[in-house]
Structure formats: C-alpha cells, structure tokens
Tab-separated table of C-alpha atoms in Angstrom:
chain	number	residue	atom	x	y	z
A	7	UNK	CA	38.065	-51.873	-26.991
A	8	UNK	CA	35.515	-52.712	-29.640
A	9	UNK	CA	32.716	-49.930	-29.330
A	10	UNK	CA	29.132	-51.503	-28.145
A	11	UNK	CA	27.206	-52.204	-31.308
A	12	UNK	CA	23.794	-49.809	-31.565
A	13	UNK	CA	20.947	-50.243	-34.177
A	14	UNK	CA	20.505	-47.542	-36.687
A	15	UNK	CA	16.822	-46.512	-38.148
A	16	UNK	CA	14.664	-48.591	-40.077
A	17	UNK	CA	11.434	-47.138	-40.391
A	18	UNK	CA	9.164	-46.140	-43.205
A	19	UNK	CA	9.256	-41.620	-43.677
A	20	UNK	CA	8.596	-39.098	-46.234
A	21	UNK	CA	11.836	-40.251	-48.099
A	22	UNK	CA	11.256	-44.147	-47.359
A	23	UNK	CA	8.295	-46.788	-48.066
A	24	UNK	CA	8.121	-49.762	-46.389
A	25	UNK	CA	8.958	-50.974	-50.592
A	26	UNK	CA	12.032	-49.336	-50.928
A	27	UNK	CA	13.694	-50.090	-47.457
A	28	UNK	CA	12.960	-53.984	-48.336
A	29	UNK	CA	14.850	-53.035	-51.649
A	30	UNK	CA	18.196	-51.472	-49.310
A	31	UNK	CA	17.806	-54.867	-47.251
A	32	UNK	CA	18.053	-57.064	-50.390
A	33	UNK	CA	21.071	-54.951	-51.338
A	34	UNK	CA	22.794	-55.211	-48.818
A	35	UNK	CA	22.338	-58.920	-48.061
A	36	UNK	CA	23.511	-59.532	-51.788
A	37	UNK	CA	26.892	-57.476	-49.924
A	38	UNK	CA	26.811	-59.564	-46.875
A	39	UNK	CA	26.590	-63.001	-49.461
A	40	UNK	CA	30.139	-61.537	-50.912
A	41	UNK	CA	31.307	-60.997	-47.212
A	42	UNK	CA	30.071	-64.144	-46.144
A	43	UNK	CA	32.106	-65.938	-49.188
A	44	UNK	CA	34.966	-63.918	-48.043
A	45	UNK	CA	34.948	-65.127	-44.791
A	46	UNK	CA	34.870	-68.703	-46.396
A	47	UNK	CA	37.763	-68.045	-49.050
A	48	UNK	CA	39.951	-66.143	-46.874
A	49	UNK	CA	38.612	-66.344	-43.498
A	50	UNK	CA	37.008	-62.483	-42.823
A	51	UNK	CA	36.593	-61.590	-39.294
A	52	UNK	CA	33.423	-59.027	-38.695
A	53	UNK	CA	31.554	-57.501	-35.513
A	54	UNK	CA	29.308	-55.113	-35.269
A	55	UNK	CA	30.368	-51.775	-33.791
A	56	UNK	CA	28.371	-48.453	-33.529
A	57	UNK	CA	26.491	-47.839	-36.702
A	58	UNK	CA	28.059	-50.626	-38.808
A	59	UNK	CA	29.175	-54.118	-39.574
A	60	UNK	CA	33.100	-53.741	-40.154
A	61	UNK	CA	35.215	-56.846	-41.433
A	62	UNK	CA	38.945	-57.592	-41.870
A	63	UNK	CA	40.742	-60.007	-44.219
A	64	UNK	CA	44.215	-60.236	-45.046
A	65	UNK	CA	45.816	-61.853	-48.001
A	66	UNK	CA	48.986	-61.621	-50.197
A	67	UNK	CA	50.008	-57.845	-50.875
A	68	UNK	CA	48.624	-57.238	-54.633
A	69	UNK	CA	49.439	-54.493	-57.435
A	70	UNK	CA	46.300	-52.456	-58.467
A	71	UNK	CA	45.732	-50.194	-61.196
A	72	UNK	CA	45.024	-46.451	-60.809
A	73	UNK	CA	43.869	-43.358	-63.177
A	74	UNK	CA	47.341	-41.486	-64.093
A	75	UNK	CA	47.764	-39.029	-66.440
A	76	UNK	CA	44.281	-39.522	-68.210
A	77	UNK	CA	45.133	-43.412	-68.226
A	78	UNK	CA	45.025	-46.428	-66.101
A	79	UNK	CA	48.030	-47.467	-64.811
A	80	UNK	CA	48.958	-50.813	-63.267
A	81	UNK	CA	51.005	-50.001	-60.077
A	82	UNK	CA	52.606	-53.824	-58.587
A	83	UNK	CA	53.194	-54.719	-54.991
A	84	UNK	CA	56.173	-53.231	-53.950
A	85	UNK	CA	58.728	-55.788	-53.434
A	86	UNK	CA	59.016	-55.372	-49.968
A	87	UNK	CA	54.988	-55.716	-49.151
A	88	UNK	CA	53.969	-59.143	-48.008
A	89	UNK	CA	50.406	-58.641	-47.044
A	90	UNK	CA	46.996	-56.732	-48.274
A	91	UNK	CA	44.686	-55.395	-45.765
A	92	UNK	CA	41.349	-55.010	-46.298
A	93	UNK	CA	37.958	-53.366	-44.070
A	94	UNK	CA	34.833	-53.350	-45.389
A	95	UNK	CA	32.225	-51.647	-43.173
A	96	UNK	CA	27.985	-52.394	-44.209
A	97	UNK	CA	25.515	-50.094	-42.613
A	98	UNK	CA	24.326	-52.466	-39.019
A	99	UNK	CA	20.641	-52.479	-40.494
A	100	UNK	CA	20.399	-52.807	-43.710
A	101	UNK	CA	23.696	-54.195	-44.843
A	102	UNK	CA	24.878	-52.091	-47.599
A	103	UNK	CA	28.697	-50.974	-48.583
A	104	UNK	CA	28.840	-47.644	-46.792
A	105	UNK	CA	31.539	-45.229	-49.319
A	106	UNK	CA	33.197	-42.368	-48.331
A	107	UNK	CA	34.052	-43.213	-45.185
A	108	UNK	CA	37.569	-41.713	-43.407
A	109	UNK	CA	38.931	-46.076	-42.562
A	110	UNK	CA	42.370	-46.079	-40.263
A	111	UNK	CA	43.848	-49.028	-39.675
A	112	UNK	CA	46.669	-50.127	-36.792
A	113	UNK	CA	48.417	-53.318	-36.945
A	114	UNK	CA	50.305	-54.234	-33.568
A	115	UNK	CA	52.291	-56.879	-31.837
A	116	UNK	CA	53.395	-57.316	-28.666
A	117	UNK	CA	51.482	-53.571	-27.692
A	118	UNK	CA	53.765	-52.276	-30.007
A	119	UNK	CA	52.362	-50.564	-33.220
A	120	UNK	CA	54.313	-52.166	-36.841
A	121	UNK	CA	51.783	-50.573	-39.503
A	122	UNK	CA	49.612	-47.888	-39.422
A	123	UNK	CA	47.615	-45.682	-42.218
A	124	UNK	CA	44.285	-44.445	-43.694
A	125	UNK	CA	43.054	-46.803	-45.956
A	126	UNK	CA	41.241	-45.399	-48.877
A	127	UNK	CA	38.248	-47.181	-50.742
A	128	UNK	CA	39.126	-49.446	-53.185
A	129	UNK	CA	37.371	-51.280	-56.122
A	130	UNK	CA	37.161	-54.880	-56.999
A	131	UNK	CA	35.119	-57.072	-59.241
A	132	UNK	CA	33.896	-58.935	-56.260
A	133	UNK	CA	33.823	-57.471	-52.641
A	134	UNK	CA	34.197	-53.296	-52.284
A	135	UNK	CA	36.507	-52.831	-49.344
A	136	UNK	CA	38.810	-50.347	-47.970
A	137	UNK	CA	43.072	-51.121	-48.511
A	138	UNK	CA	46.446	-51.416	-48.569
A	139	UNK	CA	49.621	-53.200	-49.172
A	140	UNK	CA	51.542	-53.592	-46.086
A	141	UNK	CA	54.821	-54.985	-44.681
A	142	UNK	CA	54.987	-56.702	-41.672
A	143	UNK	CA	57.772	-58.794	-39.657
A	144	UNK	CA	55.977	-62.436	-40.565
A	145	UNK	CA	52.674	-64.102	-39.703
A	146	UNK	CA	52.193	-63.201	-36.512
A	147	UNK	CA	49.075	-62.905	-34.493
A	148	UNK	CA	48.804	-59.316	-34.450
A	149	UNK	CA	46.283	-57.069	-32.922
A	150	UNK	CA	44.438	-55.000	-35.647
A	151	UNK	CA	42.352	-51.694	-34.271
A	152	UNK	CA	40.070	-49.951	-36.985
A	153	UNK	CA	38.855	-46.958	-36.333
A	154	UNK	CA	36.032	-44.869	-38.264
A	155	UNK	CA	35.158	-40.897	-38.175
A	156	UNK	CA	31.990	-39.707	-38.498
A	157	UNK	CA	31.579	-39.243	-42.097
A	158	UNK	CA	31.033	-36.007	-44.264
A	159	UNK	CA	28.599	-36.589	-46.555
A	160	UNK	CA	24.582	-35.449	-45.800
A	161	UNK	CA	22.400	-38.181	-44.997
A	162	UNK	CA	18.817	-37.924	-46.668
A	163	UNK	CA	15.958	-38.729	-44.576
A	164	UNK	CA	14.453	-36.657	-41.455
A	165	UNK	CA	14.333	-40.304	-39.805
A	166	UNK	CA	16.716	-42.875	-41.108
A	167	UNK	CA	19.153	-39.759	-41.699
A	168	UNK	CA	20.063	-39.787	-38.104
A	169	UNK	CA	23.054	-42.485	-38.337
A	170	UNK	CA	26.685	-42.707	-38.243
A	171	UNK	CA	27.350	-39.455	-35.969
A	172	UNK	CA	30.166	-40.933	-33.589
A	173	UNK	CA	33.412	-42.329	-34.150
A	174	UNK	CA	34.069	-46.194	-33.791
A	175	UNK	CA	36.732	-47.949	-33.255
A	176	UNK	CA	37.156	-51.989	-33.367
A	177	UNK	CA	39.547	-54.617	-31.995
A	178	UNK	CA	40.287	-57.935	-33.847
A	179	UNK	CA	42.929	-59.948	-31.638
A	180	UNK	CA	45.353	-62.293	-32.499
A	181	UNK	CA	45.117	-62.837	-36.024
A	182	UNK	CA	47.496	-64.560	-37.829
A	183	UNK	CA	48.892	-62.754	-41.664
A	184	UNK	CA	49.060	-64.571	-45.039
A	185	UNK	CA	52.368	-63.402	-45.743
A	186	UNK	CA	53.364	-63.172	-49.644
A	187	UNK	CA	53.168	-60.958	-52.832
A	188	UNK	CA	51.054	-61.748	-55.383
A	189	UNK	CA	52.415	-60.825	-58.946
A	190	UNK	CA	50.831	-59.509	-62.427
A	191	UNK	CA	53.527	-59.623	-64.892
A	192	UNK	CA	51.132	-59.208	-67.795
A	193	UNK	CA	49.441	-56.325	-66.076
A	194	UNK	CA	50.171	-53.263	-68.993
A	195	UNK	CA	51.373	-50.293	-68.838
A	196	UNK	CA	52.680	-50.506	-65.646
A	197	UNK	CA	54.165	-47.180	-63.556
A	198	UNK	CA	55.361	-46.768	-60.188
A	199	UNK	CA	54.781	-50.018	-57.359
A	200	UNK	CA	51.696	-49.429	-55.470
A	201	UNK	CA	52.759	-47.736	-51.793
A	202	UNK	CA	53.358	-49.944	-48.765
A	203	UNK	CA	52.149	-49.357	-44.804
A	204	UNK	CA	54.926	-50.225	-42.862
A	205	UNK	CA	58.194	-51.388	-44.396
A	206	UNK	CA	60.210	-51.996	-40.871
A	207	UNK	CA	60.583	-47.622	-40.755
A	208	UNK	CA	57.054	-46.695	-38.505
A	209	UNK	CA	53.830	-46.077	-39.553
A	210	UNK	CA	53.424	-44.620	-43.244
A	211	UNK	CA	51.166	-42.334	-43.950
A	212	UNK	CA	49.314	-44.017	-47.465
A	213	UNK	CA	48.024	-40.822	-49.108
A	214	UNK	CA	51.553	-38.716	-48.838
A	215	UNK	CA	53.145	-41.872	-50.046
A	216	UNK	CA	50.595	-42.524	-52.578
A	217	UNK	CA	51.253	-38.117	-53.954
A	218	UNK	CA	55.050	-38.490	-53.603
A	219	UNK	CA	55.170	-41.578	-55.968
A	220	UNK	CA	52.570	-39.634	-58.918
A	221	UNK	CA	54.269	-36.988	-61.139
A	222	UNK	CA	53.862	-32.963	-60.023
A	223	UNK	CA	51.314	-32.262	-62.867
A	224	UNK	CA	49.298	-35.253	-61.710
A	225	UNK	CA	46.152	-33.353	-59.994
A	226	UNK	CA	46.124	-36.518	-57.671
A	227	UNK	CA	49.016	-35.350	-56.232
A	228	UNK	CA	47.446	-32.352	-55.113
A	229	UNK	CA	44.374	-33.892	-53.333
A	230	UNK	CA	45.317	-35.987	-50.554
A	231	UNK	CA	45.695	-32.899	-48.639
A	232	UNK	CA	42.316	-30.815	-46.918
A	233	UNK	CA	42.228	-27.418	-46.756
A	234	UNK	CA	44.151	-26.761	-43.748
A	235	UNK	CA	46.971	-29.022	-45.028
A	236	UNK	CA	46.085	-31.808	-43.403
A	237	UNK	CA	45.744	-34.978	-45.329
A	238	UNK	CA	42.738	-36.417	-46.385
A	239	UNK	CA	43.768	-40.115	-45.411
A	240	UNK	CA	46.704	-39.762	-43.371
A	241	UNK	CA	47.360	-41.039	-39.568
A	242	UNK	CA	44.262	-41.414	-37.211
C-alpha cells in the first residue's frame, strides 16, 4: 500500500528567510508545470507519499547517451525493450526535483512480479526523472510499486533539515504500457544498446547490467558496487 502522505517543514530558520523559501516554491512549481505537461502529453500518474510527490509515466523504450571512455556515447534501445519507465519524485512542500535518491521500481501482473530494478537518475532537456528501458509481455494493466530509501546526503537546516528519514513505498494500479521502441539512427558514435529490466528472464538488476555492458578500464564499471559489494542501484 501507498504510504500516508505527511508534510515536510516550511518555516523561516537561521539557514531560511521567508525570501528564499518563496524562491524553492517558485522552483519547484516551474518542476510541477513540466510534470503537469507530462501528465497531459503522456498521461503521468502522481500521489503524494511520505516526504514527496512521486509520479510515473511510461512511454516507448528510448536509447540515451552516456559518458564512456572520456566521450559521450549514444547507447539505443535494445531491440528487445518495448517500454521506458520513468519516476520523478518533488519534495511534498515545496515541489522541487529531489537528486540522489536510491528509486526501485516493480512492475507486476496478475501478483506476479515481470520487471524489477533500481532506477538511476537520468537527464533530459525537459522533465528530470528517474529510468529505464524495460521489456514487458504487452500493454497490460500492470501494478507498478515504487519504493524510496531514506537518502544519504546531509540535509542543511536545523529546521527544514528534518525531512525524508523513512522509506516510502507507492502503488499505482492498473496501468496500461505504451508498448514500442523508439529509434535514433542518426544518434553518433553509438556503443553498446542501453540495458533492459526484464526481458521475459526475472528481474534484472540495471546497474550490474549497465557495468557488464562498459569495457574493464571503464571506471564506471567499477562503481555500481558500495563498499561491502553490494550494488549501488541493484534490487530493493
């Protein structure tokens, strides 16, 4: 279940005037006019849930390009993706794009889980989200739980600081896919297909797939994994 939407800080402090906390709120509702056109264009779902505003679209998987090598690199939607998955997740008061956050994402049907992954943040000229490619046995509906950990980063503030200390998790039911691949052919220079959640064999875990497809003297090959081993964005 969806966990019951609370209302972080607000309030003027040694680190915040009443000036600059009007200045977060007209950030973030410059963010919430992208998510709103999202919701028109592509039909975004949101709810509130703990700390946060957290939305889900889905369109046609899509190739992205990423830093390889000292170069960008276009990496195209594997053949057998057929759907891109996005979360974005706005701080509950003030609206802003929250970064840095650990997103997981689990795509079910029938009770029965058919994707599964940590999505990492990615950029795009008009809405920031969090994503992946996925594959998935048609349109659908499925049942799409998001969770959110507690993030890592220090939060300024001796008042508004106190914010985003639990995990949440959110339900969207019965939503139907926009099943296709979009392709850039012109896209240049292109390297290995971007990796895909899914694919018919169990849930994937994105950053392992994402390290097995760079080269071994790639350094991001060596970072999806913490200290302890564990991956950084891996299963929830």
């Amino acid at each position: 279940m969806t966990t019951p939407a609370a209302q972080p800080p607000m309030r003027t402090s040694n680190e915040a005037t009443e000036e600059q906390l009007a200045v977060a709120r007209r950030q973030g509702q410059a963010y919430g006019g992208a998510l709103r056109a999202m919701a028109e264009e592509d039909g975004a779902l949101s709810q509130l849930a703990g700390d946060y505003l957290v939305a889900f679209v889905n369109e046609e998987a899509e190739g992205m390009y990423e830093l390889s090598g000292g170069q960008l690199v276009w990496r195209e939607a594997a053949p057998d993706a057929n759907v891109h998955l996005e979360v974005a997740v706005a701080d509950a008061a003030d609206g802003r794009f929250i970064p840095g956050l650990d997103v997981r994402i689990t795509v079910s049907r029938n009770g029965q889980p058919v994707a599964s992954a940590g999505l990492p943040f990615l950029w795009h000229p008009f809405l920031y989200h969090y994503g992946g490619n996925a594959s998935v046995p048609g349109p659908g509906p499925y049942d799409v739980t998001v969770r959110i950990a507690p993030p890592q980063f220090m939060r300024h503030d001796p008042v508004n600081g106190k914010r985003y200390a639990t995990p949440v998790e959110v339900r969207f039911d019965q939503v139907m896919f926009a099943n296709g691949r979009k392709a850039s052919p012109d896209a240049q220079p292109r390297g290995a297909d971007a990796p895909t959640i899914g694919g018919g064999a169990g849930p994937r875990d994105w950053a392992d797939t994402a390290a097995a497809s760079r080269t071994s003297d790639d350094a991001g090959a060596r970072t999806p994994h913490d200290a302890a081993g564990v991956p950084s964005i891996g299963r929830w």
